[in-house]
């Protein structure tokens, strides 16, 4: 048992270090990932220890980063690519969607695409435009990609290990405002599959489903609701594609109520997918319509307004109250 | 509006007109010393100071055979599309020399990243031509194993594969191997950001990759002048590696120039851009109608530079091939056409459940669920006796 407390950022760093140590085919690529260790220092010290051939500073060209990673994967390497910020992934979106996602199917399974694309995502750090977005639905909609986001240090460590080992392309969304949150990390006990959801808090009156940065908000909401005598279960989805609908169904069959919470705009968001599937699966168990809490159909606002845009404790509790009022 | 602002605008407007008038609107030159040529359109051997080639009669006949069979295959595929057997075809008619010349410069351990028109290169790699037809018939999106012949799948999105080639070449260099990588693309693709990024990455990492641009003069209906104001081969200079323009209808020059670029890559000297100056004689694809955008005289002028005819003239003049050779090749062509025709017609539709196959390598519960639902739906028809 080697459990210790560390931040999500440090857990990711440790996980990448282990991946580089374990498999000589693993490469880290991205802008500023070398000497600087990435703008969030997730790759801190890795180039020093593994060299410029394994931890590769790239030109400032996102399509080029992902496109060459595809070529390296075709040659037998396992690139882990860093996109510096969520809003910068779009120059690479073409390579991700038209090439990376489809290559395995195009070759009728003859070739594999073990590429991880790390994207620090989401708001809450007071950043400028293009630095606070939640584009997960845009990737989850694309067959061939898997889309995940850890909410705590232990998941960050293990999900990165699993992502690197996967023969499928993984879009790995890192909740940047949680990078410095600390949690227990057991580096020895291997967890379940990457796509399995986890019950972050048990409850019996209502289920809150969240992932990444919103899990913490939902846990706080559940604690606040507890003080009002409401028992709220929090499910950490961990994977946005595929989604562990079985876990959501199990929880909703128990509680009868579901509120989905994410930072991304509600319109066409992952909450819509979850609401539709769960309505179909749990129609006779539901005591209230599935509600969604998330961002608005508006560009991500300037930092001074982001607290209005991001779902906070009050908006989540408001949805809990509305659901329980049915 | 104040007097001052009006006055201030005037010189700007006039200078704009002046600069527009001075901007050259030249078409890229298609002859002269910058165009590497070893075999003239009249079938005469000429020398070039930087590129030489010495081929045996058998090798020359081999190149001729490759071009003739590739053209025959291409013609058969075009006919099959007209007969409704293929949904689409992208003909290489006129580009045989560029493809066979560059394709025959490759070593077995080199790796090729094609567009969707590299039927001649595929031929050189030993890919069975019938394999190329699956995607055009609509039974798969490529289907062959790229690692069998080191020939990657056709890429539809313009220019994407130049980055894959660059990444692959970076991997080759990491492995310490001395093989090279070649990326094919067209004049239209040269406008894509991915191609510029591939040039940047390959130069920065000194990747052993050859960029082989077949400038066939037309990107669907847009001429090369709509893609660039400078000859394409000159682009390379700005990225820090050499660019060469070769007569793309001269199989000997294409072979010599590509061989030289590949050797340079193998020596660890990095990328080269080869611009094969050629012409797409037919339509962009069978969906296209070139009569709407280009003059008949233009095609006629290029027909005089036909890559196959000029080598035939040379072989005949030099008595390097006799009538029996040409007759036998004619028969081989016909039997290739027949084989391709029969293979396409015999190509079965994929199994319905193949929709879900290979979406993921590691599996996915959502795909499993949808596959089971689809299978049950299909099975329900059988139960009804349909």
XYZ file of C-alpha atoms in Angstrom:
712
model
C 0.000 0.000 0.000
C 1.573 3.201 -1.175
C -1.100 5.787 -0.551
C -0.230 9.433 -0.317
C -1.890 12.780 -0.705
C -1.139 14.665 -3.875
C -2.650 17.165 -6.285
C -4.266 16.180 -9.569
C -1.419 17.960 -11.358
C 1.204 15.935 -9.500
C -0.753 12.708 -10.016
C -0.811 13.333 -13.763
C 2.892 14.075 -13.727
C 3.610 10.851 -11.815
C 1.382 8.905 -14.172
C 3.117 10.243 -17.280
C 6.476 9.504 -15.689
C 5.421 5.934 -15.040
C 4.149 5.582 -18.615
C 7.482 6.812 -19.997
C 9.371 4.419 -17.718
C 7.199 1.423 -18.512
C 7.021 1.626 -22.293
C 9.841 3.021 -24.458
C 7.299 3.665 -27.216
C 5.461 6.280 -25.143
C 6.205 9.856 -26.212
C 5.065 13.180 -24.793
C 4.455 15.923 -27.393
C 3.206 19.461 -27.268
C 3.925 23.143 -27.037
C 6.211 24.015 -24.110
C 6.078 20.519 -22.594
C 9.885 20.271 -22.428
C 11.992 22.657 -20.374
C 8.996 24.590 -19.081
C 7.113 21.408 -18.206
C 3.919 22.701 -19.787
C 2.076 25.896 -18.894
C 0.451 23.987 -16.012
C 3.709 22.083 -15.267
C 2.032 18.713 -15.820
C 5.118 17.476 -17.668
C 7.527 19.126 -15.238
C 10.932 17.440 -15.142
C 10.044 14.770 -17.682
C 12.251 16.081 -20.471
C 15.160 16.394 -18.065
C 14.844 12.732 -17.136
C 13.748 11.192 -20.438
C 15.363 13.487 -23.006
C 14.205 15.538 -25.945
C 13.541 12.401 -27.966
C 10.800 11.254 -25.562
C 9.411 14.581 -24.373
C 9.156 16.640 -27.516
C 8.658 20.391 -27.742
C 6.707 20.993 -30.935
C 6.175 23.929 -33.276
C 3.087 25.973 -32.408
C 0.742 24.149 -34.742
C -2.010 22.000 -33.265
C -2.988 20.226 -36.468
C 0.681 19.422 -36.956
C 0.990 18.072 -33.433
C -1.947 15.698 -33.797
C -1.183 14.858 -37.433
C 2.408 13.882 -36.693
C 1.260 11.978 -33.600
C -0.936 9.917 -35.933
C 2.100 9.183 -38.091
C 4.155 8.227 -35.041
C 1.351 5.915 -33.901
C 1.379 4.302 -37.345
C 5.082 3.674 -36.812
C 4.392 1.931 -33.483
C 4.764 4.781 -31.007
C 2.228 5.781 -28.352
C 2.121 9.575 -28.358
C 0.582 11.516 -25.487
C -0.164 14.933 -26.896
C -0.786 18.089 -24.899
C -3.094 20.751 -26.276
C -2.238 23.813 -24.263
C -5.828 24.975 -23.656
C -9.312 23.761 -24.576
C -9.996 26.542 -27.080
C -6.787 25.777 -28.962
C -7.833 22.280 -29.959
C -9.882 23.419 -32.918
C -7.013 23.825 -35.393
C -6.438 20.104 -34.664
C -10.112 19.180 -34.754
C -9.912 18.141 -38.397
C -7.032 15.737 -37.744
C -8.786 14.351 -34.663
C -12.174 13.854 -36.290
C -11.382 12.990 -39.906
C -8.194 11.004 -39.298
C -7.468 9.915 -35.738
C -11.014 8.766 -34.948
C -11.527 6.884 -38.194
C -8.162 5.326 -38.958
C -8.831 2.001 -37.199
C -12.180 1.506 -38.918
C -10.836 2.696 -42.278
C -8.215 -0.047 -42.116
C -10.809 -2.645 -41.086
C -8.979 -3.018 -37.790
C -5.552 -3.637 -39.309
C -3.981 -0.632 -37.618
C -4.433 0.925 -34.198
C -4.336 4.520 -33.014
C -2.971 4.583 -29.451
C -2.909 8.375 -29.141
C -3.879 10.313 -26.016
C -4.833 13.954 -26.418
C -4.621 15.817 -23.122
C -6.670 18.984 -22.923
C -6.743 21.212 -19.818
C -10.382 22.304 -19.950
C -13.132 24.229 -18.254
C -13.487 27.564 -16.552
C -12.992 29.028 -13.125
C -9.425 30.293 -13.347
C -10.122 33.821 -14.529
C -8.530 33.306 -17.914
C -8.906 35.192 -21.193
C -10.955 34.061 -24.185
C -10.397 30.492 -25.530
C -8.896 29.346 -22.204
C -12.026 28.151 -20.380
C -14.136 26.060 -22.711
C -15.790 22.663 -22.309
C -15.956 21.134 -25.782
C -16.404 17.523 -24.639
C -19.694 16.985 -26.483
C -18.015 17.869 -29.779
C -15.661 14.940 -29.284
C -18.103 12.534 -27.630
C -20.314 12.806 -30.724
C -17.546 11.321 -32.871
C -17.400 7.541 -33.104
C -13.892 6.205 -32.737
C -12.939 8.543 -29.919
C -13.184 7.912 -26.214
C -13.633 10.940 -24.007
C -12.792 10.939 -20.313
C -12.223 13.361 -17.475
C -10.953 12.590 -13.976
C -12.247 14.516 -11.001
C -9.658 13.540 -8.399
C -5.989 12.671 -8.025
C -6.431 8.921 -7.900
C -8.499 8.854 -11.083
C -6.097 11.274 -12.742
C -3.243 8.855 -12.103
C -5.017 5.669 -13.070
C -7.123 6.956 -15.930
C -3.978 8.342 -17.559
C -2.322 4.927 -17.215
C -5.334 3.303 -18.835
C -5.527 5.942 -21.561
C -1.888 5.443 -22.517
C -2.370 1.679 -22.641
C -5.524 1.906 -24.743
C -5.264 1.110 -28.444
C -8.032 3.623 -29.118
C -7.579 7.393 -29.304
C -8.507 8.992 -25.993
C -9.472 12.624 -25.498
C -8.329 13.234 -21.942
C -9.960 16.347 -20.495
C -8.113 17.602 -17.434
C -10.189 19.823 -15.131
C -7.736 22.687 -14.942
C -9.323 24.490 -11.988
C -8.920 21.275 -9.979
C -5.234 20.757 -10.848
C -4.175 21.877 -7.386
C -6.837 19.958 -5.419
C -5.241 17.246 -3.337
C -6.527 13.756 -2.726
C -5.478 10.284 -1.631
C -3.655 8.349 -4.313
C -2.995 4.660 -4.073
C -0.515 3.862 -6.825
C -0.760 0.117 -6.283
C -4.401 -0.889 -6.385
C -5.516 -1.048 -9.982
C -9.038 0.321 -10.517
C -11.824 -0.899 -12.800
C -12.225 -0.124 -16.499
C -11.781 3.403 -17.823
C -15.409 3.849 -18.798
C -16.973 2.870 -15.455
C -18.706 5.542 -13.428
C -18.096 5.814 -9.674
C -20.457 6.626 -6.849
C -18.777 9.613 -5.245
C -21.399 9.882 -2.496
C -24.286 7.614 -1.571
C -27.800 8.997 -1.337
C -31.435 7.945 -1.708
C -33.588 10.958 -2.726
C -31.974 12.203 -5.922
C -29.017 11.480 -8.202
C -26.590 14.158 -9.331
C -24.491 13.124 -12.319
C -21.315 15.074 -13.047
C -17.741 14.644 -14.266
C -14.454 16.465 -14.088
C -14.606 19.887 -12.456
C -18.298 19.691 -11.506
C -17.996 16.627 -9.276
C -16.636 18.775 -6.468
C -19.501 21.265 -6.808
C -22.003 18.405 -6.734
C -20.417 16.895 -3.641
C -20.675 20.276 -1.927
C -24.296 20.542 -3.052
C -25.037 17.079 -1.684
C -23.478 18.039 1.658
C -25.551 21.233 1.763
C -28.704 19.318 0.872
C -27.961 16.860 3.649
C -28.234 19.723 6.133
C -31.765 20.277 4.816
C -32.512 16.596 5.289
C -32.206 15.580 1.637
C -30.145 12.526 0.724
C -28.397 13.185 -2.599
C -26.293 10.629 -4.462
C -23.414 11.901 -6.574
C -22.272 9.866 -9.526
C -18.899 10.720 -11.061
C -19.264 9.717 -14.692
C -15.469 9.717 -15.395
C -16.148 8.876 -19.046
C -18.279 10.971 -21.398
C -17.839 8.505 -24.236
C -18.818 5.822 -23.692
C -21.161 6.689 -20.842
C -21.806 4.155 -18.118
C -25.591 4.275 -18.470
C -25.917 1.124 -16.366
C -24.487 2.963 -13.370
C -26.752 5.964 -13.953
C -29.746 3.666 -14.334
C -28.927 1.779 -11.125
C -28.722 5.032 -9.208
C -31.887 6.515 -10.725
C -33.867 3.334 -10.080
C -32.902 3.808 -6.453
C -33.535 7.562 -6.153
C -36.185 8.235 -8.832
C -34.713 11.635 -9.629
C -31.850 12.789 -11.834
C -30.076 16.105 -12.312
C -27.146 16.244 -14.740
C -24.549 18.948 -14.127
C -21.783 20.113 -16.455
C -19.964 23.309 -17.333
C -20.575 22.978 -21.065
C -23.648 24.608 -22.605
C -26.809 22.634 -21.845
C -28.008 22.841 -25.460
C -26.891 19.642 -27.270
C -24.661 18.849 -24.302
C -23.908 15.532 -22.646
C -26.789 16.203 -20.240
C -29.210 15.919 -23.161
C -27.838 12.511 -24.057
C -28.042 11.292 -20.469
C -31.556 12.683 -19.999
C -32.824 11.000 -23.156
C -31.279 7.611 -22.445
C -32.318 7.582 -18.811
C -35.844 8.658 -19.643
C -36.007 5.683 -21.999
C -34.458 3.256 -19.552
C -36.077 4.458 -16.329
C -39.405 5.894 -17.469
C -41.408 4.120 -14.795
C -38.895 4.844 -12.040
C -38.698 8.579 -12.568
C -40.554 10.783 -10.106
C -39.591 13.938 -11.987
C -38.281 14.902 -15.413
C -34.509 14.723 -15.778
C -33.134 18.222 -15.226
C -29.946 19.735 -16.507
C -27.685 22.407 -15.092
C -24.891 23.841 -17.203
C -23.574 26.693 -19.288
C -25.676 28.920 -21.514
C -25.985 29.065 -25.295
C -23.565 31.951 -25.382
C -19.840 32.280 -25.890
C -17.930 31.624 -22.705
C -18.061 35.005 -20.978
C -15.216 37.233 -19.842
C -13.701 36.172 -16.544
C -15.613 38.722 -14.460
C -18.839 36.967 -15.442
C -17.737 33.351 -15.383
C -19.163 32.702 -11.921
C -22.565 33.591 -13.352
C -22.062 31.232 -16.268
C -20.605 28.260 -14.411
C -23.001 26.124 -12.400
C -22.320 26.854 -8.757
C -23.699 25.472 -5.537
C -26.883 27.563 -5.669
C -27.840 26.620 -9.212
C -27.301 22.934 -8.486
C -29.339 23.161 -5.263
C -32.062 25.035 -7.113
C -32.327 22.156 -9.585
C -32.371 19.668 -6.700
C -35.288 21.575 -5.171
C -37.144 21.751 -8.474
C -36.770 18.028 -8.995
C -37.886 17.177 -5.476
C -40.910 19.471 -5.861
C -42.475 17.258 -8.546
C -16.642 63.642 -43.305
C -13.889 66.195 -42.778
C -11.698 67.518 -45.534
C -8.647 66.028 -43.806
C -9.999 62.509 -43.745
C -11.000 62.649 -47.384
C -7.596 63.901 -48.292
C -5.945 61.252 -46.169
C -7.827 58.509 -47.967
C -6.819 59.531 -51.452
C -3.185 58.492 -51.511
C -4.043 55.152 -49.885
C -6.531 54.388 -52.632
C -4.173 55.347 -55.383
C -1.284 53.390 -53.892
C -3.548 50.363 -53.727
C -4.191 50.623 -57.440
C -0.509 51.015 -58.107
C 0.480 47.990 -56.094
C -2.223 45.870 -57.702
C -0.971 46.827 -61.138
C 2.583 45.886 -60.199
C 1.711 42.478 -58.746
C 2.784 39.873 -61.260
C 0.048 37.485 -62.336
C 2.287 35.032 -64.081
C 1.492 31.395 -64.461
C 4.287 29.155 -63.167
C 6.764 28.382 -65.891
C 6.523 24.950 -67.360
C 9.775 24.685 -69.226
C 13.340 25.926 -69.122
C 16.354 24.955 -67.022
C 14.401 24.708 -63.772
C 12.356 21.772 -65.102
C 14.338 18.554 -64.778
C 13.884 16.531 -67.936
C 15.721 13.430 -69.170
C 13.362 12.347 -71.935
C 11.775 14.962 -74.174
C 8.190 14.791 -75.412
C 9.699 13.734 -78.747
C 11.303 10.733 -77.075
C 14.876 12.046 -77.122
C 17.234 11.363 -74.213
C 18.733 14.528 -72.776
C 21.134 15.054 -69.899
C 20.732 17.156 -66.779
C 23.758 18.313 -64.775
C 22.293 17.327 -61.371
C 20.326 14.209 -62.168
C 21.431 11.264 -64.184
C 20.051 7.823 -64.740
C 21.348 4.711 -66.421
C 18.762 2.008 -66.925
C 19.010 -1.296 -68.732
C 16.683 -2.091 -71.607
C 14.778 -4.425 -69.327
C 14.300 -1.716 -66.715
C 13.097 0.726 -69.366
C 10.631 -1.832 -70.695
C 9.537 -2.418 -67.100
C 8.697 1.255 -66.628
C 6.796 1.243 -69.895
C 4.886 -1.859 -68.863
C 4.022 -0.297 -65.487
C 2.624 2.813 -67.163
C 0.639 0.913 -69.769
C -0.906 -1.460 -67.238
C -1.695 1.380 -64.832
C -3.414 3.308 -67.604
C -5.342 0.194 -68.587
C -6.433 -0.378 -65.009
C -7.482 3.247 -64.746
C -9.484 3.043 -67.961
C -11.215 -0.096 -66.736
C -12.142 1.562 -63.454
C -13.527 4.593 -65.316
C -15.598 2.268 -67.471
C -16.812 0.353 -64.434
C -17.966 3.630 -62.901
C -19.878 4.443 -66.083
C -21.480 1.009 -65.912
C -22.635 1.650 -62.356
C -20.234 -0.809 -60.745
C -18.297 1.927 -58.936
C -19.823 4.941 -57.225
C -16.895 7.165 -58.112
C -13.470 7.014 -59.688
C -10.527 9.392 -59.532
C -8.610 8.843 -62.744
C -4.821 9.195 -62.945
C -4.824 9.522 -66.745
C -1.792 11.565 -67.736
C 0.013 11.180 -64.413
C 1.466 7.711 -65.056
C 5.052 8.895 -65.342
C 4.946 10.909 -62.119
C 3.558 7.929 -60.231
C 5.559 5.115 -61.792
C 8.773 7.117 -61.814
C 8.487 8.048 -58.143
C 7.007 4.683 -57.184
C 9.871 2.742 -58.760
C 12.371 4.912 -56.891
C 11.153 3.453 -53.595
C 12.721 0.652 -51.624
C 10.560 -2.061 -50.059
C 11.142 -0.681 -46.572
C 10.109 2.865 -47.549
C 6.614 3.951 -46.605
C 4.068 5.660 -48.842
C 1.285 8.051 -47.840
C -0.962 8.506 -50.898
C -3.941 10.699 -51.729
C -6.863 8.934 -53.432
C -5.335 9.003 -56.938
C -2.078 7.094 -56.463
C -3.121 3.974 -58.366
C 0.235 3.853 -60.143
C 2.188 4.106 -56.912
C 0.015 1.375 -55.412
C 0.882 -0.740 -58.448
C 4.590 -0.215 -57.788
C 4.099 -1.230 -54.155
C 2.526 -4.517 -55.178
C -0.942 -3.637 -53.908
C -3.463 -5.674 -55.894
C -5.319 -3.065 -57.965
C -8.659 -4.634 -57.138
C -7.988 -3.682 -53.487
C -8.126 -0.036 -54.506
C -11.662 -0.365 -55.789
C -13.436 -1.311 -52.563
C -13.754 2.255 -51.370
C -14.942 3.473 -54.777
C -17.520 0.688 -54.901
C -18.650 1.563 -51.407
C -17.870 -1.667 -49.611
C -15.189 -0.179 -47.336
C -13.188 2.992 -46.687
C -9.871 1.520 -47.747
C -9.639 -1.853 -46.215
C -6.135 -2.996 -47.045
C -3.501 -3.497 -44.365
C -1.095 -0.578 -44.843
C 1.762 -2.548 -43.341
C 1.623 -5.355 -45.904
C 3.053 -3.200 -48.685
C 4.085 -0.116 -46.685
C 1.363 1.696 -48.560
C -0.982 3.680 -46.334
C -4.705 3.956 -46.962
C -6.008 6.522 -49.418
C -6.728 9.820 -47.681
C -9.687 11.832 -48.920
C -9.209 15.007 -46.899
C -6.745 17.089 -48.867
C -3.234 17.242 -47.443
C -3.910 15.468 -44.119
C -1.554 12.632 -45.011
C 1.467 14.907 -45.339
C 1.439 15.229 -41.544
C 1.019 11.483 -41.078
C 3.983 10.946 -43.355
C 6.028 13.457 -41.388
C 5.163 11.813 -38.065
C 5.930 8.404 -39.492
C 9.264 9.705 -40.757
C 10.017 11.138 -37.317
C 9.419 7.616 -35.997
C 11.724 6.119 -38.640
C 14.466 8.495 -37.520
C 13.845 7.632 -33.847
C 14.140 3.947 -34.701
C 17.514 4.612 -36.313
C 16.262 3.044 -39.547
C 17.551 4.243 -42.901
C 14.293 3.949 -44.783
C 12.467 6.965 -46.130
C 8.870 8.120 -46.345
C 7.078 9.701 -49.277
C 3.929 11.796 -49.101
C 1.871 12.438 -52.217
C -0.379 15.452 -52.616
C -1.604 17.781 -55.301
C -1.353 21.431 -56.240
C -4.681 22.124 -54.529
C -3.448 20.565 -51.288
C -0.496 22.941 -51.290
C -2.942 25.606 -50.103
C -3.862 23.596 -47.013
C -2.441 24.524 -43.630
C -1.614 20.886 -42.938
C 0.853 20.853 -45.812
C 2.562 23.967 -44.478
C 2.651 22.408 -41.002
C 4.096 19.213 -42.437
C 6.833 21.283 -44.081
C 7.521 23.000 -40.750
C 7.619 19.814 -38.674
C 9.696 17.875 -41.185
C 12.252 20.669 -41.406
C 12.418 21.218 -37.635
C 12.873 17.518 -36.887
C 14.900 16.804 -40.024
C 12.482 14.013 -40.872
C 13.382 11.620 -43.700
C 10.375 12.460 -45.850
C 9.942 13.358 -49.496
C 6.972 15.536 -50.377
C 5.900 14.559 -53.866
C 3.488 17.137 -55.249
C 1.825 16.190 -58.495
C 0.944 19.542 -59.925
C -1.631 18.397 -62.456
C -2.657 22.020 -63.069
C -6.205 21.707 -61.774
C -7.761 21.339 -58.326
C -11.181 20.284 -59.571
C -12.047 23.480 -61.470
C -9.413 25.768 -59.973
C -6.148 26.300 -61.818
C -2.811 26.376 -60.014
C -2.827 30.183 -60.211
C -5.694 30.086 -57.715
C -3.453 28.210 -55.269
C -0.154 30.021 -55.498
C 1.657 33.076 -56.801
C 5.036 31.362 -56.872
C 6.054 28.071 -58.483
C 5.238 25.385 -55.946
C 8.707 23.877 -55.715
C 9.999 27.252 -54.516
C 7.880 26.953 -51.361
C 10.434 24.565 -49.895
C 13.119 27.231 -49.680
C 11.171 29.193 -47.109
C 10.949 26.138 -44.907
C 14.646 25.398 -45.187
C 14.845 22.434 -47.520
C 15.316 21.980 -51.250
C 12.564 22.000 -53.816
C 12.874 20.556 -57.305
C 10.559 20.817 -60.276
C 10.586 17.793 -62.523
C 8.839 17.088 -65.797
C 6.030 14.967 -64.417
C 5.403 13.375 -67.796
C 8.968 12.114 -67.974
C 9.220 8.828 -66.135
C 13.021 8.830 -66.207
C 13.302 12.271 -64.660
C 10.692 11.441 -62.010
C 12.619 8.299 -61.130
C 15.970 10.091 -60.961
C 14.754 13.069 -58.950
C 12.753 10.990 -56.467
C 15.609 8.549 -56.033
C 17.931 11.423 -55.256
C 15.488 12.941 -52.753
C 14.996 9.571 -51.030
C 18.743 9.063 -50.787
C 19.099 12.495 -49.275
C 16.471 11.574 -46.670
C 18.263 8.291 -45.933
C 21.516 10.153 -45.381
C 19.795 12.102 -42.624
C 19.687 15.348 -44.584
C 15.969 15.849 -44.169
C 13.029 16.545 -46.425
C 12.794 17.488 -50.093
C 9.858 18.851 -52.022
C 9.487 17.437 -55.504
C 6.997 19.164 -57.759
C 6.095 16.914 -60.653
C 4.800 19.230 -63.343
C 2.138 17.186 -65.074
C -1.422 17.222 -66.280
C -4.621 15.506 -65.337
C -5.973 14.536 -68.760
C -9.380 13.508 -67.536
C -11.812 14.817 -65.000
C -10.969 15.319 -61.313
C -13.309 12.422 -60.620
C -16.089 10.844 -62.606
C -18.457 13.397 -61.008
C -16.596 16.273 -62.581
C -17.047 17.926 -65.996
C -13.820 19.594 -67.118
C -15.405 20.936 -70.304
C -17.046 23.570 -68.096
C -13.785 25.123 -66.985
C -10.945 24.346 -69.366
C -10.263 24.635 -73.062
C -9.900 21.625 -75.370
C -6.690 23.138 -76.755
C -5.063 22.880 -73.352
C -5.609 19.152 -73.178
C -4.464 18.761 -76.757
C -1.219 20.553 -75.929
C -0.583 18.205 -73.037
C -1.494 15.142 -75.067
C 1.555 15.933 -77.143
C 3.591 15.428 -73.973
C 2.002 12.061 -73.152
C 4.243 10.126 -70.786
C 3.601 6.730 -72.331
C 3.980 7.751 -75.959
C 7.300 9.438 -75.394
C 8.823 6.368 -73.770
C 7.421 4.186 -76.512
C 9.019 6.427 -79.127
C 12.314 6.150 -77.302
C 12.091 2.359 -76.935
C 11.276 1.967 -80.615
C 13.889 4.407 -81.895
C 16.591 2.813 -79.773
C 15.320 -0.667 -80.625
C 15.009 -1.532 -76.973
C 11.673 -3.290 -77.449
C 10.345 -5.255 -80.383
C 6.859 -5.760 -81.758
C 6.468 -8.970 -79.777
C 6.949 -7.020 -76.555
C 4.229 -4.531 -77.412
C 1.862 -7.276 -78.561
C 2.394 -9.298 -75.399
C 1.870 -6.203 -73.285
C -1.355 -5.461 -75.118
C -2.591 -8.933 -74.228
C -1.482 -8.534 -70.624
C -3.397 -5.247 -70.464
C -6.567 -6.838 -71.710
C -6.325 -9.664 -69.240
C -5.711 -7.188 -66.423
C -8.827 -5.287 -67.477
C -10.830 -8.510 -67.515
C -9.543 -9.552 -64.111
C -10.396 -6.170 -62.586
C -13.867 -6.195 -64.151
C -14.650 -9.649 -62.846
C -13.244 -8.907 -59.407
C -15.348 -5.777 -59.000
C -18.527 -7.471 -60.094
C -17.852 -10.341 -57.713
C -17.162 -8.005 -54.794
C -19.809 -8.743 -52.181
C -21.567 -6.125 -50.111
C -20.289 -6.187 -46.558
C -22.271 -7.894 -43.839
C -24.838 -5.533 -42.317
C -23.316 -5.786 -38.883
C -19.999 -4.569 -40.303
C -21.303 -1.066 -39.559
C -20.114 -1.633 -36.001
C -16.923 -3.529 -36.715
C -13.695 -1.744 -35.929
C -15.265 1.437 -34.585
C -12.997 0.818 -31.604
C -9.990 -1.390 -31.055
C -10.635 -1.957 -27.335
C -14.396 -2.353 -27.594
C -17.119 -0.025 -26.393
C -20.303 -0.930 -24.474
C -22.344 1.633 -26.401
C -21.339 0.086 -29.723
C -22.083 -3.395 -28.335
C -25.550 -2.236 -27.277
C -26.355 -0.670 -30.633
C -25.033 -3.695 -32.492
C -27.276 -5.982 -30.451
C -30.303 -3.754 -31.097
C -29.569 -3.634 -34.821
C -29.065 -7.415 -34.963
C -32.351 -7.981 -33.152
C -34.109 -5.596 -35.527
C -32.693 -7.436 -38.538
C -33.577 -10.793 -37.013
C -37.171 -9.656 -36.554
C -37.610 -9.683 -40.344
C -36.420 -13.280 -40.529
C -38.937 -14.261 -37.881
C -41.706 -12.691 -39.945
C -40.596 -14.869 -42.816
C -39.252 -12.031 -44.948
